[in-house]
Amino acid sequence: MAATAASGTRQATAEPAFGAGHLFLADSRMALALLNYARHRALERWFGVPREHANIVTFALALGAADAAYETARVITRAPLLPSPADAAIGAIGLRDAALTLAGPADRSGPLVGSLLAFAVAGGLALPVLRQMSGRLRATENRLREQRIGRYRAATRSAGG
């Protein structure tokens, strides 16, 4: 032992390296501590709740939020799947206004701008499908041409050509 101390070498210890796992745990602990501090500050500022009562108030607020989420989910799941004609008209008007907003103020006055934009969006959605279909058609045409050429060669060989 004295020989290793005198020579200046140290024995390798099995200390784990501070890797990505430890860094994630350290960062997540820090983030949770900051969120907890922000929760205490918000409850103190908005509701005047001291730090020792913050957990109870947080629990009550979480129960209220869970009840509201449950009621909303219940209403949504019982809603009719198809919108009414009035809802569809309102949605179409909103969609048209959104498309015209993207086009700019000068294009709003042009004739059939909404139809043109709808056609452009439909074309943009259909373009990948059309490209894939044209590639398949090209491959099929090449395969049929190779079969026809093969038959022609076989017929010329059998005819003695």
XYZ file of N, CA, C and O in Angstrom:
644
model
N 0.816 -1.174 0.000
C 0.000 0.000 0.000
C 0.863 1.241 0.000
O 0.592 2.180 -0.702
N 1.951 1.200 0.806
C 2.856 2.344 0.867
C 3.580 2.510 -0.449
O 3.928 3.609 -0.850
N 3.788 1.407 -1.168
C 4.498 1.477 -2.440
C 3.647 2.188 -3.492
O 4.155 2.972 -4.280
N 2.353 1.926 -3.479
C 1.509 2.600 -4.463
C 1.335 4.068 -4.120
O 1.259 4.915 -4.990
N 1.289 4.385 -2.837
C 1.143 5.783 -2.449
C 2.402 6.558 -2.781
O 2.364 7.712 -3.163
N 3.562 5.911 -2.613
C 4.819 6.590 -2.887
C 5.024 6.772 -4.384
O 5.613 7.755 -4.819
N 4.557 5.825 -5.187
C 4.782 5.944 -6.623
C 3.813 6.921 -7.282
O 3.994 7.301 -8.423
N 2.760 7.321 -6.598
C 1.834 8.310 -7.128
C 0.707 7.725 -7.946
O -0.056 8.452 -8.548
N 0.593 6.424 -8.027
C -0.508 5.813 -8.782
C -1.658 5.510 -7.831
O -1.440 5.214 -6.657
N -2.833 5.565 -8.346
C -4.005 5.259 -7.536
C -4.685 4.031 -8.101
O -4.610 3.758 -9.291
N -5.345 3.322 -7.233
C -6.100 2.165 -7.691
C -7.395 2.649 -8.333
O -7.986 3.643 -7.899
N -7.812 1.952 -9.384
C -9.050 2.329 -10.068
C -10.232 1.976 -9.185
O -10.344 0.857 -8.696
N -11.085 2.931 -8.958
C -12.299 2.678 -8.181
C -13.452 2.509 -9.151
O -13.436 3.005 -10.269
N -14.442 1.815 -8.706
C -15.593 1.505 -9.555
C -16.652 2.598 -9.430
O -17.778 2.351 -9.037
N -16.292 3.841 -9.739
C -17.266 4.926 -9.703
C -17.987 4.972 -11.048
O -17.351 4.977 -12.093
N -19.308 4.983 -11.004
C -20.026 5.043 -12.277
C -19.842 6.414 -12.930
O -19.784 7.437 -12.262
N -19.755 6.410 -14.223
C -19.599 7.664 -14.958
C -20.916 8.435 -14.940
O -21.996 7.860 -14.918
N -20.812 9.734 -14.938
C -22.006 10.577 -14.962
C -22.473 10.666 -16.409
O -22.007 11.468 -17.191
N -23.395 9.781 -16.771
C -23.836 9.684 -18.161
C -25.194 10.329 -18.378
O -25.667 11.154 -17.585
N -25.807 9.931 -19.462
C -27.082 10.520 -19.866
C -28.197 10.199 -18.871
O -29.062 11.036 -18.607
N -28.173 9.000 -18.296
C -29.204 8.632 -17.323
C -29.160 9.498 -16.085
O -30.189 9.984 -15.602
N -27.954 9.696 -15.542
C -27.820 10.551 -14.364
C -28.171 11.994 -14.692
O -28.783 12.698 -13.892
N -27.791 12.441 -15.870
C -28.096 13.805 -16.272
C -29.607 13.992 -16.399
O -30.145 15.012 -15.960
N -30.301 13.009 -16.976
C -31.753 13.097 -17.089
C -32.401 13.160 -15.714
O -33.311 13.959 -15.489
N -31.942 12.310 -14.785
C -32.518 12.335 -13.442
C -32.261 13.660 -12.748
O -33.143 14.216 -12.087
N -31.049 14.180 -12.893
C -30.733 15.461 -12.262
C -31.572 16.582 -12.861
O -32.112 17.422 -12.131
N -31.713 16.578 -14.188
C -32.506 17.612 -14.835
C -33.984 17.489 -14.481
O -34.658 18.497 -14.270
N -34.504 16.273 -14.427
C -35.916 16.110 -14.103
C -36.198 16.494 -12.655
O -37.236 17.086 -12.369
N -35.272 16.192 -11.760
C -35.448 16.629 -10.367
C -35.450 18.140 -10.275
O -36.248 18.729 -9.543
N -34.563 18.778 -11.020
C -34.507 20.235 -11.012
C -35.789 20.817 -11.597
O -36.343 21.781 -11.072
N -36.284 20.241 -12.686
C -37.514 20.736 -13.306
C -38.703 20.567 -12.366
O -39.539 21.472 -12.226
N -38.788 19.417 -11.684
C -39.888 19.203 -10.745
C -39.796 20.146 -9.556
O -40.814 20.641 -9.064
N -38.586 20.411 -9.085
C -38.420 21.364 -7.979
C -38.850 22.768 -8.409
O -39.516 23.486 -7.641
N -38.500 23.166 -9.620
C -38.918 24.485 -10.111
C -40.425 24.562 -10.312
O -41.053 25.580 -9.998
N -41.030 23.483 -10.829
C -42.486 23.461 -10.984
C -43.191 23.517 -9.628
O -44.220 24.184 -9.487
N -42.650 22.821 -8.645
C -43.237 22.854 -7.313
C -43.138 24.254 -6.715
O -44.090 24.753 -6.107
N -42.003 24.906 -6.895
C -41.831 26.272 -6.398
C -42.808 27.222 -7.101
O -43.439 28.060 -6.449
N -42.956 27.051 -8.417
C -43.891 27.894 -9.157
C -45.328 27.643 -8.707
O -46.133 28.583 -8.614
N -45.656 26.396 -8.398
C -47.000 26.081 -7.897
C -47.267 26.775 -6.572
O -48.321 27.391 -6.380
N -46.297 26.714 -5.661
C -46.462 27.374 -4.362
C -46.618 28.883 -4.534
O -47.470 29.503 -3.886
N -45.801 29.472 -5.393
C -45.878 30.923 -5.614
C -47.215 31.320 -6.237
O -47.817 32.322 -5.860
N -47.691 30.525 -7.194
C -48.956 30.843 -7.845
C -50.121 30.721 -6.871
O -51.017 31.581 -6.851
N -50.118 29.666 -6.067
C -51.198 29.513 -5.088
C -51.169 30.626 -4.051
O -52.215 31.106 -3.606
N -49.988 31.058 -3.694
C -49.874 32.149 -2.721
C -50.337 33.469 -3.337
O -51.033 34.248 -2.687
N -49.985 33.693 -4.594
C -50.340 34.959 -5.233
C -51.824 35.016 -5.593
O -52.488 36.022 -5.368
N -52.378 33.956 -6.170
C -53.745 33.994 -6.655
C -54.787 33.736 -5.571
O -55.855 34.313 -5.581
N -54.480 32.819 -4.658
C -55.464 32.440 -3.653
C -55.076 32.844 -2.241
O -55.862 32.676 -1.318
N -53.872 33.306 -2.031
C -53.418 33.678 -0.701
C -53.215 32.478 0.209
O -53.366 32.585 1.426
N -52.880 31.350 -0.360
C -52.729 30.106 0.396
C -51.291 30.008 0.901
O -50.345 30.115 0.119
N -51.104 29.782 2.202
C -49.726 29.599 2.681
C -49.162 28.268 2.196
O -49.882 27.375 1.751
N -47.857 28.137 2.314
C -47.152 26.972 1.786
C -47.629 25.660 2.426
O -47.700 24.633 1.750
N -47.982 25.672 3.694
C -48.383 24.426 4.354
C -49.763 23.940 3.918
O -50.097 22.777 4.100
N -50.597 24.809 3.314
C -51.917 24.390 2.830
C -51.958 24.237 1.309
O -53.016 23.975 0.740
N -50.826 24.377 0.653
C -50.788 24.359 -0.818
C -51.169 22.985 -1.374
O -51.833 22.898 -2.410
N -50.766 21.910 -0.711
C -51.073 20.569 -1.218
C -52.576 20.295 -1.198
O -53.111 19.687 -2.126
N -53.261 20.721 -0.155
C -54.702 20.497 -0.060
C -55.433 21.285 -1.143
O -56.332 20.762 -1.810
N -55.035 22.537 -1.335
C -55.674 23.359 -2.368
C -55.374 22.795 -3.755
O -56.251 22.759 -4.625
N -54.164 22.322 -3.975
C -53.818 21.719 -5.257
C -54.665 20.482 -5.509
O -55.142 20.253 -6.630
N -54.872 19.664 -4.477
C -55.703 18.475 -4.610
C -57.137 18.849 -4.961
O -57.751 18.232 -5.845
N -57.676 19.874 -4.295
C -59.046 20.312 -4.584
C -59.152 20.847 -6.015
O -60.132 20.565 -6.723
N -58.164 21.611 -6.464
C -58.176 22.126 -7.830
C -58.055 20.988 -8.849
O -58.700 21.011 -9.902
N -57.244 19.990 -8.540
C -57.098 18.853 -9.439
C -58.405 18.059 -9.526
O -58.788 17.591 -10.608
N -59.105 17.904 -8.401
C -60.403 17.229 -8.441
C -61.404 18.007 -9.286
O -62.171 17.423 -10.060
N -61.415 19.324 -9.143
C -62.308 20.148 -9.961
C -61.983 20.036 -11.440
O -62.880 19.939 -12.285
N -60.696 20.034 -11.772
C -60.291 19.905 -13.168
C -60.648 18.516 -13.703
O -61.073 18.382 -14.858
N -60.481 17.489 -12.893
C -60.826 16.136 -13.330
C -62.331 16.015 -13.563
O -62.765 15.380 -14.536
N -63.132 16.632 -12.707
C -64.578 16.596 -12.892
C -64.973 17.328 -14.164
O -65.809 16.834 -14.942
N -64.367 18.473 -14.414
C -64.670 19.220 -15.642
C -64.251 18.427 -16.875
O -64.977 18.396 -17.881
N -63.108 17.763 -16.820
C -62.655 16.952 -17.952
C -63.589 15.772 -18.182
O -63.906 15.427 -19.328
N -64.071 15.159 -17.096
C -64.997 14.041 -17.219
C -66.312 14.488 -17.857
O -66.830 13.827 -18.762
N -66.849 15.611 -17.393
C -68.106 16.111 -17.951
C -67.947 16.479 -19.424
O -68.820 16.196 -20.243
N -66.832 17.096 -19.769
C -66.590 17.465 -21.167
C -66.464 16.223 -22.036
O -67.026 16.167 -23.141
N -65.745 15.220 -21.558
C -65.605 13.978 -22.329
C -66.951 13.292 -22.493
O -67.241 12.723 -23.555
N -67.783 13.349 -21.471
C -69.106 12.740 -21.559
C -69.978 13.445 -22.595
O -70.670 12.809 -23.381
N -69.899 14.769 -22.635
C -70.678 15.531 -23.613
C -70.166 15.250 -25.023
O -70.947 15.074 -25.960
N -68.853 15.186 -25.177
C -68.276 14.975 -26.504
C -68.623 13.585 -27.027
O -68.931 13.418 -28.207
N -68.561 12.570 -26.174
C -68.833 11.216 -26.644
C -70.305 10.997 -26.969
O -70.635 10.115 -27.762
N -71.191 11.795 -26.402
C -72.616 11.651 -26.690
C -73.087 12.588 -27.797
O -74.252 12.555 -28.168
N -72.210 13.402 -28.313
C -72.581 14.336 -29.374
C -72.802 13.566 -30.674
O -72.198 12.520 -30.902
N -73.652 14.076 -31.542
C -73.844 13.403 -32.832
C -72.569 13.482 -33.660
O -71.813 14.450 -33.586
N -72.332 12.440 -34.451
C -71.097 12.377 -35.214
C -71.092 13.344 -36.390
O -70.057 13.887 -36.741
N -72.230 13.560 -37.028
C -72.298 14.455 -38.170
C -72.775 15.837 -37.717
O -73.713 15.940 -36.934
N -72.130 16.880 -38.210
C -72.590 18.215 -37.826
C -73.907 18.554 -38.528
O -74.227 18.012 -39.590
N -74.622 19.475 -37.936
C -75.864 19.921 -38.559
C -75.526 20.772 -39.778
O -74.396 21.239 -39.929
N -76.486 20.985 -40.662
C -76.212 21.828 -41.831
C -75.768 23.242 -41.459
O -74.917 23.825 -42.123
N -76.335 23.778 -40.389
C -75.924 25.118 -39.956
C -74.474 25.112 -39.480
O -73.698 26.032 -39.798
N -74.080 24.084 -38.738
C -72.691 23.978 -38.287
C -71.742 23.798 -39.463
O -70.645 24.352 -39.484
N -72.158 23.026 -40.466
C -71.327 22.828 -41.651
C -71.156 24.134 -42.420
O -70.057 24.434 -42.911
N -72.230 24.933 -42.512
C -72.137 26.222 -43.205
C -71.209 27.180 -42.464
O -70.381 27.864 -43.083
N -71.318 27.213 -41.145
C -70.429 28.073 -40.355
C -68.986 27.626 -40.503
O -68.072 28.443 -40.652
N -68.761 26.313 -40.492
C -67.406 25.803 -40.688
C -66.861 26.134 -42.065
O -65.692 26.484 -42.214
N -67.709 26.044 -43.097
C -67.270 26.374 -44.464
C -66.922 27.849 -44.577
O -65.929 28.217 -45.220
N -67.721 28.702 -43.956
C -67.419 30.134 -43.981
C -66.108 30.419 -43.257
O -65.276 31.198 -43.737
N -65.912 29.785 -42.112
C -64.656 29.970 -41.386
C -63.458 29.472 -42.163
O -62.405 30.123 -42.191
N -63.608 28.325 -42.827
C -62.520 27.786 -43.643
C -62.212 28.692 -44.834
O -61.056 28.938 -45.163
N -63.258 29.243 -45.457
C -63.057 30.161 -46.588
C -62.324 31.414 -46.128
O -61.392 31.880 -46.774
N -62.746 31.979 -44.979
C -62.073 33.175 -44.475
C -60.624 32.896 -44.115
O -59.750 33.732 -44.347
N -60.370 31.721 -43.560
C -58.982 31.374 -43.225
C -58.142 31.248 -44.495
O -57.001 31.725 -44.539
N -58.693 30.646 -45.533
C -57.956 30.502 -46.791
C -57.729 31.864 -47.436
O -56.644 32.141 -47.973
N -58.723 32.738 -47.383
C -58.558 34.067 -47.964
C -57.580 34.915 -47.165
O -56.889 35.766 -47.727
N -57.506 34.682 -45.862
C -56.522 35.391 -45.050
C -55.121 34.982 -45.453
O -54.219 35.815 -45.523
N -54.926 33.694 -45.740
C -53.614 33.238 -46.188
C -53.269 33.791 -47.559
O -52.109 34.064 -47.857
N -54.279 33.958 -48.423
C -54.027 34.446 -49.773
C -53.649 35.921 -49.774
O -52.910 36.363 -50.637
N -54.150 36.680 -48.832
C -53.817 38.100 -48.760
C -55.015 38.972 -49.078
O -56.010 38.522 -49.661
N -54.931 40.251 -48.729
C -56.095 41.135 -48.914
C -56.394 41.448 -50.373
O -57.529 41.697 -50.733
N -55.406 41.444 -51.245
C -55.656 41.793 -52.641
C -56.445 40.697 -53.356
O -57.193 40.986 -54.294
N -56.292 39.464 -52.964
C -56.968 38.354 -53.633
C -58.407 38.166 -53.168
O -59.145 37.384 -53.747
N -58.814 38.853 -52.136
C -60.157 38.688 -51.596
C -61.218 39.175 -52.584
O -62.335 38.667 -52.610
N -60.864 40.150 -53.393
C -61.856 40.734 -54.298
C -61.968 39.982 -55.620
O -62.867 40.245 -56.400
N -61.077 39.065 -55.910
C -61.106 38.348 -57.181
C -62.264 37.382 -57.267
O -62.781 36.902 -56.255
N -62.724 37.077 -58.502
C -63.850 36.149 -58.652
C -63.414 34.706 -58.395
O -62.356 34.280 -58.843
N -64.220 33.985 -57.664
C -64.028 32.560 -57.378
C -62.685 32.242 -56.736
O -62.079 31.206 -56.998
N -62.214 33.139 -55.877
C -60.932 32.916 -55.208
C -61.036 31.723 -54.258
O -60.125 30.901 -54.185
N -62.159 31.608 -53.577
C -62.337 30.486 -52.655
C -62.315 29.156 -53.380
O -61.704 28.189 -52.918
N -62.951 29.094 -54.538
C -62.944 27.860 -55.327
C -61.547 27.532 -55.822
O -61.130 26.372 -55.830
N -60.818 28.565 -56.258
C -59.457 28.349 -56.728
C -58.563 27.826 -55.612
O -57.770 26.894 -55.811
N -58.699 28.407 -54.419
C -57.893 27.948 -53.290
C -58.270 26.528 -52.888
O -57.404 25.717 -52.554
N -59.566 26.209 -52.908
C -60.001 24.842 -52.577
C -59.449 23.846 -53.597
O -59.004 22.751 -53.232
N -59.451 24.230 -54.883
C -58.893 23.370 -55.925
C -57.396 23.174 -55.718
O -56.863 22.073 -55.896
N -56.694 24.242 -55.309
C -55.250 24.145 -55.077
C -54.947 23.226 -53.891
O -54.025 22.405 -53.948
N -55.741 23.322 -52.834
C -55.529 22.458 -51.666
C -55.818 21.009 -52.036
O -55.057 20.095 -51.683
N -56.902 20.774 -52.772
C -57.227 19.404 -53.186
C -56.142 18.848 -54.098
O -55.767 17.674 -53.999
N -55.628 19.677 -54.993
C -54.544 19.232 -55.862
C -53.286 18.905 -55.083
O -52.585 17.932 -55.377
N -52.985 19.719 -54.080
C -51.817 19.446 -53.246
C -51.958 18.152 -52.469
O -50.982 17.432 -52.258
N -53.179 17.843 -52.042
C -53.396 16.590 -51.322
C -53.374 15.392 -52.264
O -52.964 14.299 -51.892
N -53.822 15.588 -53.511
C -53.894 14.476 -54.462
C -52.572 14.217 -55.164
O -52.375 13.136 -55.724
N -51.660 15.170 -55.166
C -50.420 15.030 -55.924
C -49.584 13.814 -55.517
O -49.133 13.074 -56.401
N -49.361 13.533 -54.232
C -48.578 12.334 -53.895
C -49.245 11.043 -54.369
O -48.564 10.123 -54.823
N -50.559 10.989 -54.295
C -51.268 9.793 -54.757
C -51.113 9.638 -56.258
O -50.874 8.531 -56.774
N -51.213 10.738 -56.988
C -51.062 10.679 -58.444
C -49.642 10.284 -58.839
O -49.447 9.534 -59.798
N -48.647 10.776 -58.106
C -47.264 10.390 -58.403
C -47.053 8.896 -58.185
O -46.405 8.215 -58.985
N -47.577 8.389 -57.091
C -47.435 6.960 -56.799
C -48.148 6.119 -57.862
O -47.607 5.115 -58.345
N -49.324 6.555 -58.256
C -50.074 5.816 -59.263
C -49.361 5.853 -60.611
O -49.306 4.837 -61.317
N -48.792 6.991 -60.981
C -48.087 7.059 -62.266
C -46.834 6.187 -62.242
O -46.479 5.573 -63.264
N -46.152 6.097 -61.104
C -45.004 5.193 -60.996
C -45.412 3.740 -61.174
O -44.719 2.963 -61.843
N -46.536 3.358 -60.594
C -47.027 1.983 -60.750
C -47.422 1.709 -62.197
O -47.175 0.624 -62.730
N -48.064 2.702 -62.836
C -48.444 2.523 -64.238
C -47.207 2.365 -65.120
O -47.191 1.538 -66.037
N -46.164 3.143 -64.865
C -44.927 3.030 -65.630
C -44.305 1.654 -65.455
O -43.839 1.029 -66.417
N -44.279 1.153 -64.225
C -43.703 -0.165 -63.964
C -44.511 -1.260 -64.667
O -43.953 -2.203 -65.241
N -45.835 -1.148 -64.648
C -46.686 -2.123 -65.318
C -46.465 -2.092 -66.826
O -46.377 -3.136 -67.488
N -46.353 -0.880 -67.376
C -46.112 -0.749 -68.811
C -44.770 -1.353 -69.201
O -44.657 -2.051 -70.217
N -43.741 -1.162 -68.402
C -42.424 -1.760 -68.686
C -42.484 -3.278 -68.620
O -41.895 -3.974 -69.458
N -43.198 -3.807 -67.636
C -43.324 -5.259 -67.506
C -44.059 -5.851 -68.707
O -43.636 -6.858 -69.284
N -45.153 -5.210 -69.137
C -45.901 -5.700 -70.301
C -45.069 -5.603 -71.578
O -45.124 -6.489 -72.448
N -44.274 -4.532 -71.725
C -43.420 -4.395 -72.904
C -42.375 -5.501 -72.940
O -42.123 -6.091 -73.991
N -41.771 -5.824 -71.774
C -40.778 -6.906 -71.720
C -41.416 -8.242 -72.071
O -40.807 -9.064 -72.775
N -42.646 -8.494 -71.634
C -43.335 -9.733 -71.982
C -43.608 -9.808 -73.487
O -43.415 -10.845 -74.125
N -44.046 -8.698 -74.053
C -44.332 -8.668 -75.495
C -43.060 -8.885 -76.308
O -43.048 -9.647 -77.285
N -41.958 -8.241 -75.877
C -40.692 -8.428 -76.582
C -40.217 -9.872 -76.453
O -39.707 -10.471 -77.417
N -40.392 -10.462 -75.300
C -40.020 -11.864 -75.104
C -40.815 -12.787 -76.005
O -40.274 -13.740 -76.583
N -42.110 -12.546 -76.156
C -42.931 -13.357 -77.056
C -42.495 -13.181 -78.509
O -42.463 -14.132 -79.293
N -42.177 -11.964 -78.884
C -41.731 -11.699 -80.247
C -40.419 -12.437 -80.546
O -40.270 -13.051 -81.604
N -39.486 -12.387 -79.599
C -38.211 -13.088 -79.788
C -38.422 -14.598 -79.865
O -37.781 -15.291 -80.685
N -39.292 -15.124 -79.026
C -39.562 -16.573 -79.062
C -40.208 -16.960 -80.397
O -39.882 -18.012 -80.965
N -41.081 -16.105 -80.909
C -41.723 -16.424 -82.201
C -40.734 -16.354 -83.338
O -40.783 -17.175 -84.275
N -39.802 -15.396 -83.318
C -38.808 -15.316 -84.396
C -37.807 -16.464 -84.329
O -37.342 -16.932 -85.349
N -37.468 -16.940 -83.104
C -36.569 -18.096 -82.968
C -37.220 -19.361 -83.488
O -36.580 -20.185 -84.147
N -38.492 -19.538 -83.188
C -39.167 -20.770 -83.623
C -39.424 -20.749 -85.142
O -39.535 -21.797 -85.759
N -39.495 -19.577 -85.706
C -39.712 -19.474 -87.152
C -38.404 -19.639 -87.902
O -38.397 -19.671 -89.136
N -37.282 -19.686 -87.174
C -35.998 -19.896 -87.808
C -35.321 -18.594 -88.196
O -34.442 -18.556 -89.002
N -35.753 -17.523 -87.553
C -35.227 -16.206 -87.910
C -34.074 -15.815 -87.126
O -32.982 -15.709 -87.179
